[in-house]
Amino acid sequence: MRPTRRQVVAAAASLPLAAAAAPAAVAGQSAGGRSRTLFIAGDSTAAQKYADAAPETGWGTALPFFLDKRLRVANHAVNGRSSKSFVDEGRLEALLARIVPGDLLLVQFGHNDAKSADPARYTEPWSTYQAHLRRYVEGARERGARPVLATSVERRRFDAQGTAVPTHGDYPAAMRALAAEEGTALLDVQALSIARWQELGPEGTKAYFNWTPEEQDNTHFNPPGAIAVARMAAEALLNAGVLPPRDVRRLEDEIPESWITWPTAD
């Protein structure tokens, strides 16, 4: 059962003050009083989708529904990217050029880092994966922004007994270790999502993924799935002390699927 907003807020209020305070920013504004921006660096599970991909939906598209309007979301996640290829293509550099003090950089990679047959994307969990993630963390901090690491949302995979099976190998553990080493906020979306998939079961989870008998996509989301994962991320941002309670909203509300849109690609 999902916790109520009152329970979530109470949990956040019980955090130590040092954990609950975001550097140079409170109540959705920077130290200078302007609106902040939450940047997302990630892969297809978070990315904005276009009309030709509907109903596939990235959770980053739904995240603004759960955040105060003063906290803007700039979704730079791109299909097929890993922590390495995102850097190599100049996407991190372009993103960091837009970041200013008080902003947030939420980083979720891992799905494509594991593709060992593709040297353009592959990273090894305990070496090159962590090394690339450090570039995001250090880049944000150098610009007075706050980095936030998010473990990869889980795929839909169950064993013969109906138990949800993790699919990301050592990548979530490597990110957790790096977050602890760097003192970086961590959203453990992998743990939250696999627990939710276990609750829903093999059949129930089909309603959250871009799954049809013909396609059987067990990685990407439809609107209900994207909304569910975005809600997890928003609750995790609150519980980790990254955002104060007044920066989140609608944690208990049903979000209409009609709020999801797929713009036409340029």
PDB file of C-alpha atoms in Angstrom:
ATOM      1  CA  MET A   1       0.000   0.000   0.000  1.00  0.00           C
ATOM      2  CA  ARG A   2       1.335   3.424  -0.943  1.00  0.00           C
ATOM      3  CA  PRO A   3       1.986   5.682   2.096  1.00  0.00           C
ATOM      4  CA  THR A   4      -0.324   8.661   2.545  1.00  0.00           C
ATOM      5  CA  ARG A   5       0.937  12.189   1.989  1.00  0.00           C
ATOM      6  CA  ARG A   6       0.749  12.778   5.748  1.00  0.00           C
ATOM      7  CA  GLN A   7       2.992   9.765   6.388  1.00  0.00           C
ATOM      8  CA  VAL A   8       5.449  10.852   3.721  1.00  0.00           C
ATOM      9  CA  VAL A   9       5.619  14.396   5.063  1.00  0.00           C
ATOM     10  CA  ALA A  10       6.064  13.108   8.599  1.00  0.00           C
ATOM     11  CA  ALA A  11       8.902  10.863   7.482  1.00  0.00           C
ATOM     12  CA  ALA A  12      10.615  13.769   5.779  1.00  0.00           C
ATOM     13  CA  ALA A  13      10.180  15.954   8.848  1.00  0.00           C
ATOM     14  CA  SER A  14      11.928  13.335  10.985  1.00  0.00           C
ATOM     15  CA  LEU A  15      15.104  13.456   8.897  1.00  0.00           C
ATOM     16  CA  PRO A  16      18.175  15.114  10.414  1.00  0.00           C
ATOM     17  CA  LEU A  17      18.384  18.791   9.549  1.00  0.00           C
ATOM     18  CA  ALA A  18      21.621  18.285   7.620  1.00  0.00           C
ATOM     19  CA  ALA A  19      19.939  15.741   5.359  1.00  0.00           C
ATOM     20  CA  ALA A  20      16.795  17.786   4.850  1.00  0.00           C
ATOM     21  CA  ALA A  21      18.437  21.008   3.775  1.00  0.00           C
ATOM     22  CA  ALA A  22      19.332  21.405   0.108  1.00  0.00           C
ATOM     23  CA  PRO A  23      22.387  23.603  -0.487  1.00  0.00           C
ATOM     24  CA  ALA A  24      21.515  27.231  -1.223  1.00  0.00           C
ATOM     25  CA  ALA A  25      17.892  26.454  -2.045  1.00  0.00           C
ATOM     26  CA  VAL A  26      14.576  26.101  -0.247  1.00  0.00           C
ATOM     27  CA  ALA A  27      10.902  26.189  -1.171  1.00  0.00           C
ATOM     28  CA  GLY A  28      11.531  25.724  -4.873  1.00  0.00           C
ATOM     29  CA  GLN A  29      13.759  28.754  -5.207  1.00  0.00           C
ATOM     30  CA  SER A  30      17.478  29.421  -5.394  1.00  0.00           C
ATOM     31  CA  ALA A  31      19.314  31.617  -2.914  1.00  0.00           C
ATOM     32  CA  GLY A  32      18.634  34.517  -5.289  1.00  0.00           C
ATOM     33  CA  GLY A  33      14.882  33.904  -5.170  1.00  0.00           C
ATOM     34  CA  ARG A  34      14.398  32.679  -8.744  1.00  0.00           C
ATOM     35  CA  SER A  35      12.613  29.461  -9.690  1.00  0.00           C
ATOM     36  CA  ARG A  36      14.836  26.399  -9.704  1.00  0.00           C
ATOM     37  CA  THR A  37      15.149  23.773 -12.396  1.00  0.00           C
ATOM     38  CA  LEU A  38      15.415  20.027 -11.909  1.00  0.00           C
ATOM     39  CA  PHE A  39      17.435  18.595 -14.801  1.00  0.00           C
ATOM     40  CA  ILE A  40      17.112  14.913 -15.699  1.00  0.00           C
ATOM     41  CA  ALA A  41      19.987  13.024 -17.337  1.00  0.00           C
ATOM     42  CA  GLY A  42      18.940   9.511 -18.246  1.00  0.00           C
ATOM     43  CA  ASP A  43      17.784   6.953 -20.772  1.00  0.00           C
ATOM     44  CA  SER A  44      14.580   5.908 -22.521  1.00  0.00           C
ATOM     45  CA  THR A  45      12.766   4.965 -19.324  1.00  0.00           C
ATOM     46  CA  ALA A  46      12.762   8.663 -18.343  1.00  0.00           C
ATOM     47  CA  ALA A  47      12.824  10.399 -21.738  1.00  0.00           C
ATOM     48  CA  GLN A  48      10.143  12.507 -23.393  1.00  0.00           C
ATOM     49  CA  LYS A  49       8.416  10.473 -26.097  1.00  0.00           C
ATOM     50  CA  TYR A  50       6.955  11.817 -29.312  1.00  0.00           C
ATOM     51  CA  ALA A  51       3.761  11.136 -31.222  1.00  0.00           C
ATOM     52  CA  ASP A  52       5.239   8.310 -33.264  1.00  0.00           C
ATOM     53  CA  ALA A  53       6.066   6.391 -30.057  1.00  0.00           C
ATOM     54  CA  ALA A  54       2.728   6.772 -28.231  1.00  0.00           C
ATOM     55  CA  PRO A  55       1.594   5.316 -25.881  1.00  0.00           C
ATOM     56  CA  GLU A  56       5.178   4.736 -24.677  1.00  0.00           C
ATOM     57  CA  THR A  57       5.900   7.274 -21.928  1.00  0.00           C
ATOM     58  CA  GLY A  58       8.990   8.165 -19.924  1.00  0.00           C
ATOM     59  CA  TRP A  59       8.568   8.791 -16.217  1.00  0.00           C
ATOM     60  CA  GLY A  60      10.325  12.160 -16.570  1.00  0.00           C
ATOM     61  CA  THR A  61       7.298  13.364 -18.538  1.00  0.00           C
ATOM     62  CA  ALA A  62       5.044  12.736 -15.539  1.00  0.00           C
ATOM     63  CA  LEU A  63       7.352  14.071 -12.825  1.00  0.00           C
ATOM     64  CA  PRO A  64       6.137  17.707 -13.087  1.00  0.00           C
ATOM     65  CA  PHE A  65       2.648  16.567 -12.046  1.00  0.00           C
ATOM     66  CA  PHE A  66       4.047  15.899  -8.562  1.00  0.00           C
ATOM     67  CA  LEU A  67       6.236  18.992  -8.159  1.00  0.00           C
ATOM     68  CA  ASP A  68       5.385  22.556  -7.247  1.00  0.00           C
ATOM     69  CA  LYS A  69       5.098  24.821 -10.279  1.00  0.00           C
ATOM     70  CA  ARG A  70       8.071  26.872  -9.069  1.00  0.00           C
ATOM     71  CA  LEU A  71      10.327  23.860  -9.626  1.00  0.00           C
ATOM     72  CA  ARG A  72      10.668  23.402 -13.367  1.00  0.00           C
ATOM     73  CA  VAL A  73      11.718  20.108 -14.965  1.00  0.00           C
ATOM     74  CA  ALA A  74      14.184  20.059 -17.868  1.00  0.00           C
ATOM     75  CA  ASN A  75      14.151  16.496 -19.173  1.00  0.00           C
ATOM     76  CA  HIS A  76      17.399  15.790 -21.057  1.00  0.00           C
ATOM     77  CA  ALA A  77      17.006  11.995 -20.929  1.00  0.00           C
ATOM     78  CA  VAL A  78      17.453  10.363 -24.360  1.00  0.00           C
ATOM     79  CA  ASN A  79      16.577   6.913 -25.648  1.00  0.00           C
ATOM     80  CA  GLY A  80      19.410   4.403 -25.687  1.00  0.00           C
ATOM     81  CA  ARG A  81      21.996   6.390 -23.760  1.00  0.00           C
ATOM     82  CA  SER A  82      24.312   5.161 -21.042  1.00  0.00           C
ATOM     83  CA  SER A  83      26.282   7.184 -18.516  1.00  0.00           C
ATOM     84  CA  LYS A  84      29.181   6.981 -21.000  1.00  0.00           C
ATOM     85  CA  SER A  85      27.474   7.725 -24.324  1.00  0.00           C
ATOM     86  CA  PHE A  86      25.576  10.666 -22.802  1.00  0.00           C
ATOM     87  CA  VAL A  87      28.948  12.201 -21.941  1.00  0.00           C
ATOM     88  CA  ASP A  88      30.699  11.220 -25.170  1.00  0.00           C
ATOM     89  CA  GLU A  89      27.965  12.825 -27.286  1.00  0.00           C
ATOM     90  CA  GLY A  90      28.423  16.134 -25.473  1.00  0.00           C
ATOM     91  CA  ARG A  91      25.026  15.950 -23.793  1.00  0.00           C
ATOM     92  CA  LEU A  92      26.334  16.344 -20.258  1.00  0.00           C
ATOM     93  CA  GLU A  93      28.421  19.357 -21.279  1.00  0.00           C
ATOM     94  CA  ALA A  94      25.389  20.976 -22.921  1.00  0.00           C
ATOM     95  CA  LEU A  95      23.226  20.272 -19.864  1.00  0.00           C
ATOM     96  CA  LEU A  96      25.804  21.656 -17.434  1.00  0.00           C
ATOM     97  CA  ALA A  97      26.046  24.829 -19.498  1.00  0.00           C
ATOM     98  CA  ARG A  98      22.436  25.564 -18.512  1.00  0.00           C
ATOM     99  CA  ILE A  99      22.717  24.728 -14.818  1.00  0.00           C
ATOM    100  CA  VAL A 100      23.005  27.545 -12.296  1.00  0.00           C
ATOM    101  CA  PRO A 101      23.401  27.584  -8.491  1.00  0.00           C
ATOM    102  CA  GLY A 102      20.396  26.123  -6.702  1.00  0.00           C
ATOM    103  CA  ASP A 103      19.363  23.793  -9.514  1.00  0.00           C
ATOM    104  CA  LEU A 104      19.152  20.000  -9.205  1.00  0.00           C
ATOM    105  CA  LEU A 105      20.624  17.334 -11.487  1.00  0.00           C
ATOM    106  CA  LEU A 106      18.877  13.958 -11.253  1.00  0.00           C
ATOM    107  CA  VAL A 107      20.925  11.176 -12.891  1.00  0.00           C
ATOM    108  CA  GLN A 108      19.525   7.750 -13.809  1.00  0.00           C
ATOM    109  CA  PHE A 109      21.607   5.415 -15.971  1.00  0.00           C
ATOM    110  CA  GLY A 110      22.216   1.673 -15.957  1.00  0.00           C
ATOM    111  CA  HIS A 111      19.927   0.039 -18.519  1.00  0.00           C
ATOM    112  CA  ASN A 112      22.321   0.640 -21.400  1.00  0.00           C
ATOM    113  CA  ASP A 113      25.554   0.658 -19.415  1.00  0.00           C
ATOM    114  CA  ALA A 114      25.152  -3.111 -19.154  1.00  0.00           C
ATOM    115  CA  LYS A 115      25.282  -3.688 -22.932  1.00  0.00           C
ATOM    116  CA  SER A 116      28.726  -5.289 -23.048  1.00  0.00           C
ATOM    117  CA  ALA A 117      28.535  -5.926 -26.791  1.00  0.00           C
ATOM    118  CA  ASP A 118      28.407  -2.172 -27.479  1.00  0.00           C
ATOM    119  CA  PRO A 119      31.669  -0.394 -26.565  1.00  0.00           C
ATOM    120  CA  ALA A 120      30.058   2.998 -27.192  1.00  0.00           C
ATOM    121  CA  ARG A 121      27.715   2.430 -24.257  1.00  0.00           C
ATOM    122  CA  TYR A 122      29.163  -0.272 -22.023  1.00  0.00           C
ATOM    123  CA  THR A 123      30.596   0.557 -18.608  1.00  0.00           C
ATOM    124  CA  GLU A 124      31.787  -1.810 -15.883  1.00  0.00           C
ATOM    125  CA  PRO A 125      29.782  -1.274 -12.678  1.00  0.00           C
ATOM    126  CA  TRP A 126      32.625  -0.838 -10.183  1.00  0.00           C
ATOM    127  CA  SER A 127      35.013   1.144 -12.368  1.00  0.00           C
ATOM    128  CA  THR A 128      33.954   3.009 -15.504  1.00  0.00           C
ATOM    129  CA  TYR A 129      30.277   3.295 -14.483  1.00  0.00           C
ATOM    130  CA  GLN A 130      31.203   4.940 -11.209  1.00  0.00           C
ATOM    131  CA  ALA A 131      33.843   7.074 -12.923  1.00  0.00           C
ATOM    132  CA  HIS A 132      31.300   8.445 -15.373  1.00  0.00           C
ATOM    133  CA  LEU A 133      28.713   9.078 -12.663  1.00  0.00           C
ATOM    134  CA  ARG A 134      31.318  11.101 -10.773  1.00  0.00           C
ATOM    135  CA  ARG A 135      31.499  13.448 -13.745  1.00  0.00           C
ATOM    136  CA  TYR A 136      27.806  14.255 -13.310  1.00  0.00           C
ATOM    137  CA  VAL A 137      28.179  14.712  -9.558  1.00  0.00           C
ATOM    138  CA  GLU A 138      31.268  16.896  -9.826  1.00  0.00           C
ATOM    139  CA  GLY A 139      29.892  18.885 -12.740  1.00  0.00           C
ATOM    140  CA  ALA A 140      26.745  19.783 -10.826  1.00  0.00           C
ATOM    141  CA  ARG A 141      28.625  20.698  -7.675  1.00  0.00           C
ATOM    142  CA  GLU A 142      31.127  22.860  -9.529  1.00  0.00           C
ATOM    143  CA  ARG A 143      28.177  24.954 -10.694  1.00  0.00           C
ATOM    144  CA  GLY A 144      26.527  25.220  -7.296  1.00  0.00           C
ATOM    145  CA  ALA A 145      23.811  22.704  -8.172  1.00  0.00           C
ATOM    146  CA  ARG A 146      22.816  19.608  -6.237  1.00  0.00           C
ATOM    147  CA  PRO A 147      23.400  16.166  -7.805  1.00  0.00           C
ATOM    148  CA  VAL A 148      20.913  13.390  -7.111  1.00  0.00           C
ATOM    149  CA  LEU A 149      21.598   9.799  -8.173  1.00  0.00           C
ATOM    150  CA  ALA A 150      18.708   7.470  -8.998  1.00  0.00           C
ATOM    151  CA  THR A 151      19.102   3.726  -9.451  1.00  0.00           C
ATOM    152  CA  SER A 152      17.530   2.353 -12.616  1.00  0.00           C
ATOM    153  CA  VAL A 153      13.839   1.561 -12.532  1.00  0.00           C
ATOM    154  CA  GLU A 154      13.309  -2.181 -12.789  1.00  0.00           C
ATOM    155  CA  ARG A 155      12.120  -4.073 -15.824  1.00  0.00           C
ATOM    156  CA  ARG A 156       9.127  -6.370 -15.704  1.00  0.00           C
ATOM    157  CA  ARG A 157      10.578  -9.818 -15.107  1.00  0.00           C
ATOM    158  CA  PHE A 158       9.212 -12.646 -12.948  1.00  0.00           C
ATOM    159  CA  ASP A 159      10.379 -16.168 -12.253  1.00  0.00           C
ATOM    160  CA  ALA A 160       8.186 -19.269 -12.485  1.00  0.00           C
ATOM    161  CA  GLN A 161       6.956 -18.717  -8.929  1.00  0.00           C
ATOM    162  CA  GLY A 162       5.788 -15.164  -9.701  1.00  0.00           C
ATOM    163  CA  THR A 163       8.638 -13.440  -7.860  1.00  0.00           C
ATOM    164  CA  ALA A 164       9.884 -10.165  -9.353  1.00  0.00           C
ATOM    165  CA  VAL A 165      13.481 -10.648 -10.487  1.00  0.00           C
ATOM    166  CA  PRO A 166      16.138  -7.900 -10.530  1.00  0.00           C
ATOM    167  CA  THR A 167      17.667  -7.309 -13.956  1.00  0.00           C
ATOM    168  CA  HIS A 168      20.379  -4.681 -13.432  1.00  0.00           C
ATOM    169  CA  GLY A 169      23.166  -6.762 -11.951  1.00  0.00           C
ATOM    170  CA  ASP A 170      25.703  -4.784  -9.919  1.00  0.00           C
ATOM    171  CA  TYR A 171      24.802  -1.372 -11.320  1.00  0.00           C
ATOM    172  CA  PRO A 172      22.348  -0.371  -8.549  1.00  0.00           C
ATOM    173  CA  ALA A 173      24.803  -1.503  -5.848  1.00  0.00           C
ATOM    174  CA  ALA A 174      27.617   0.400  -7.539  1.00  0.00           C
ATOM    175  CA  MET A 175      25.516   3.557  -7.617  1.00  0.00           C
ATOM    176  CA  ARG A 176      24.514   3.139  -3.977  1.00  0.00           C
ATOM    177  CA  ALA A 177      28.171   2.765  -3.008  1.00  0.00           C
ATOM    178  CA  LEU A 178      29.165   5.830  -5.007  1.00  0.00           C
ATOM    179  CA  ALA A 179      26.381   7.904  -3.456  1.00  0.00           C
ATOM    180  CA  ALA A 180      27.579   6.935   0.017  1.00  0.00           C
ATOM    181  CA  GLU A 181      31.196   7.688  -0.873  1.00  0.00           C
ATOM    182  CA  GLU A 182      30.379  11.072  -2.408  1.00  0.00           C
ATOM    183  CA  GLY A 183      27.725  12.048   0.124  1.00  0.00           C
ATOM    184  CA  THR A 184      25.236  12.370  -2.717  1.00  0.00           C
ATOM    185  CA  ALA A 185      21.475  12.052  -2.338  1.00  0.00           C
ATOM    186  CA  LEU A 186      20.211   8.708  -3.625  1.00  0.00           C
ATOM    187  CA  LEU A 187      16.765   7.777  -4.903  1.00  0.00           C
ATOM    188  CA  ASP A 188      16.634   3.985  -4.830  1.00  0.00           C
ATOM    189  CA  VAL A 189      14.105   3.676  -7.629  1.00  0.00           C
ATOM    190  CA  GLN A 190      15.265   0.137  -8.401  1.00  0.00           C
ATOM    191  CA  ALA A 191      14.299  -1.061  -4.922  1.00  0.00           C
ATOM    192  CA  LEU A 192      11.044   0.921  -4.911  1.00  0.00           C
ATOM    193  CA  SER A 193       9.972  -0.283  -8.342  1.00  0.00           C
ATOM    194  CA  ILE A 194      10.759  -3.971  -7.881  1.00  0.00           C
ATOM    195  CA  ALA A 195       8.777  -3.904  -4.630  1.00  0.00           C
ATOM    196  CA  ARG A 196       5.845  -2.350  -6.486  1.00  0.00           C
ATOM    197  CA  TRP A 197       6.073  -4.883  -9.321  1.00  0.00           C
ATOM    198  CA  GLN A 198       6.015  -7.665  -6.729  1.00  0.00           C
ATOM    199  CA  GLU A 199       2.814  -6.220  -5.267  1.00  0.00           C
ATOM    200  CA  LEU A 200       1.187  -6.040  -8.701  1.00  0.00           C
ATOM    201  CA  GLY A 201       2.383  -9.462  -9.854  1.00  0.00           C
ATOM    202  CA  PRO A 202       3.037 -10.765 -13.381  1.00  0.00           C
ATOM    203  CA  GLU A 203      -0.413  -9.870 -14.709  1.00  0.00           C
ATOM    204  CA  GLY A 204      -0.934  -6.608 -12.848  1.00  0.00           C
ATOM    205  CA  THR A 205       2.335  -5.137 -14.056  1.00  0.00           C
ATOM    206  CA  LYS A 206       1.261  -5.448 -17.685  1.00  0.00           C
ATOM    207  CA  ALA A 207      -1.004  -2.440 -17.094  1.00  0.00           C
ATOM    208  CA  TYR A 208       2.075  -0.292 -16.304  1.00  0.00           C
ATOM    209  CA  PHE A 209       4.357  -1.278 -19.163  1.00  0.00           C
ATOM    210  CA  ASN A 210       4.092  -0.618 -22.887  1.00  0.00           C
ATOM    211  CA  TRP A 211       3.127  -4.283 -23.111  1.00  0.00           C
ATOM    212  CA  THR A 212       0.933  -5.995 -25.667  1.00  0.00           C
ATOM    213  CA  PRO A 213       0.776  -9.667 -26.610  1.00  0.00           C
ATOM    214  CA  GLU A 214       2.514  -8.727 -29.851  1.00  0.00           C
ATOM    215  CA  GLU A 215       5.207  -6.373 -28.504  1.00  0.00           C
ATOM    216  CA  GLN A 216       5.720  -7.620 -24.917  1.00  0.00           C
ATOM    217  CA  ASP A 217       7.813  -4.571 -23.968  1.00  0.00           C
ATOM    218  CA  ASN A 218       8.949  -5.232 -20.397  1.00  0.00           C
ATOM    219  CA  THR A 219      11.179  -2.151 -20.111  1.00  0.00           C
ATOM    220  CA  HIS A 220       9.258   0.945 -21.207  1.00  0.00           C
ATOM    221  CA  PHE A 221       6.132   2.418 -19.668  1.00  0.00           C
ATOM    222  CA  ASN A 222       2.686   3.467 -20.777  1.00  0.00           C
ATOM    223  CA  PRO A 223       1.028   6.510 -19.112  1.00  0.00           C
ATOM    224  CA  PRO A 224      -0.071   4.696 -15.898  1.00  0.00           C
ATOM    225  CA  GLY A 225       3.398   3.211 -15.477  1.00  0.00           C
ATOM    226  CA  ALA A 226       5.172   6.497 -16.098  1.00  0.00           C
ATOM    227  CA  ILE A 227       2.896   8.231 -13.599  1.00  0.00           C
ATOM    228  CA  ALA A 228       3.525   5.496 -11.017  1.00  0.00           C
ATOM    229  CA  VAL A 229       7.322   5.725 -11.353  1.00  0.00           C
ATOM    230  CA  ALA A 230       7.225   9.541 -11.316  1.00  0.00           C
ATOM    231  CA  ARG A 231       5.245   9.345  -8.072  1.00  0.00           C
ATOM    232  CA  MET A 232       7.945   7.051  -6.640  1.00  0.00           C
ATOM    233  CA  ALA A 233      10.620   9.549  -7.651  1.00  0.00           C
ATOM    234  CA  ALA A 234       8.753  12.499  -6.141  1.00  0.00           C
ATOM    235  CA  GLU A 235       8.169  10.646  -2.869  1.00  0.00           C
ATOM    236  CA  ALA A 236      11.835   9.626  -2.823  1.00  0.00           C
ATOM    237  CA  LEU A 237      12.946  13.240  -3.394  1.00  0.00           C
ATOM    238  CA  LEU A 238      10.858  14.192  -0.376  1.00  0.00           C
ATOM    239  CA  ASN A 239      11.958  11.292   1.834  1.00  0.00           C
ATOM    240  CA  ALA A 240      15.634  11.859   1.001  1.00  0.00           C
ATOM    241  CA  GLY A 241      15.358  15.468   2.108  1.00  0.00           C
ATOM    242  CA  VAL A 242      16.199  16.761  -1.358  1.00  0.00           C
ATOM    243  CA  LEU A 243      12.898  18.657  -1.537  1.00  0.00           C
ATOM    244  CA  PRO A 244      10.850  20.124   1.307  1.00  0.00           C
ATOM    245  CA  PRO A 245       7.173  19.100   1.606  1.00  0.00           C
ATOM    246  CA  ARG A 246       5.941  22.301  -0.029  1.00  0.00           C
ATOM    247  CA  ASP A 247       7.850  21.453  -3.214  1.00  0.00           C
ATOM    248  CA  VAL A 248       5.805  18.305  -3.861  1.00  0.00           C
ATOM    249  CA  ARG A 249       2.099  17.887  -4.510  1.00  0.00           C
ATOM    250  CA  ARG A 250      -0.587  15.377  -5.480  1.00  0.00           C
ATOM    251  CA  LEU A 251       1.220  12.424  -3.879  1.00  0.00           C
ATOM    252  CA  GLU A 252      -2.136  10.850  -3.019  1.00  0.00           C
ATOM    253  CA  ASP A 253      -4.079  12.051  -6.042  1.00  0.00           C
ATOM    254  CA  GLU A 254      -5.092  10.069  -9.075  1.00  0.00           C
ATOM    255  CA  ILE A 255      -3.421  11.623 -12.108  1.00  0.00           C
ATOM    256  CA  PRO A 256      -5.492  11.478 -15.313  1.00  0.00           C
ATOM    257  CA  GLU A 257      -3.788   9.685 -18.184  1.00  0.00           C
ATOM    258  CA  SER A 258      -5.010  12.537 -20.387  1.00  0.00           C
ATOM    259  CA  TRP A 259      -2.368  14.779 -18.822  1.00  0.00           C
ATOM    260  CA  ILE A 260       0.278  12.841 -20.746  1.00  0.00           C
ATOM    261  CA  THR A 261       0.962  14.261 -24.196  1.00  0.00           C
ATOM    262  CA  TRP A 262       3.245  13.235 -27.042  1.00  0.00           C
ATOM    263  CA  PRO A 263       4.446  16.244 -29.045  1.00  0.00           C
ATOM    264  CA  THR A 264       5.283  15.971 -32.711  1.00  0.00           C
ATOM    265  CA  ALA A 265       9.022  15.593 -33.267  1.00  0.00           C
ATOM    266  CA  ASP A 266      10.743  18.480 -35.049  1.00  0.00           C
TER     267      ASP A 266
END
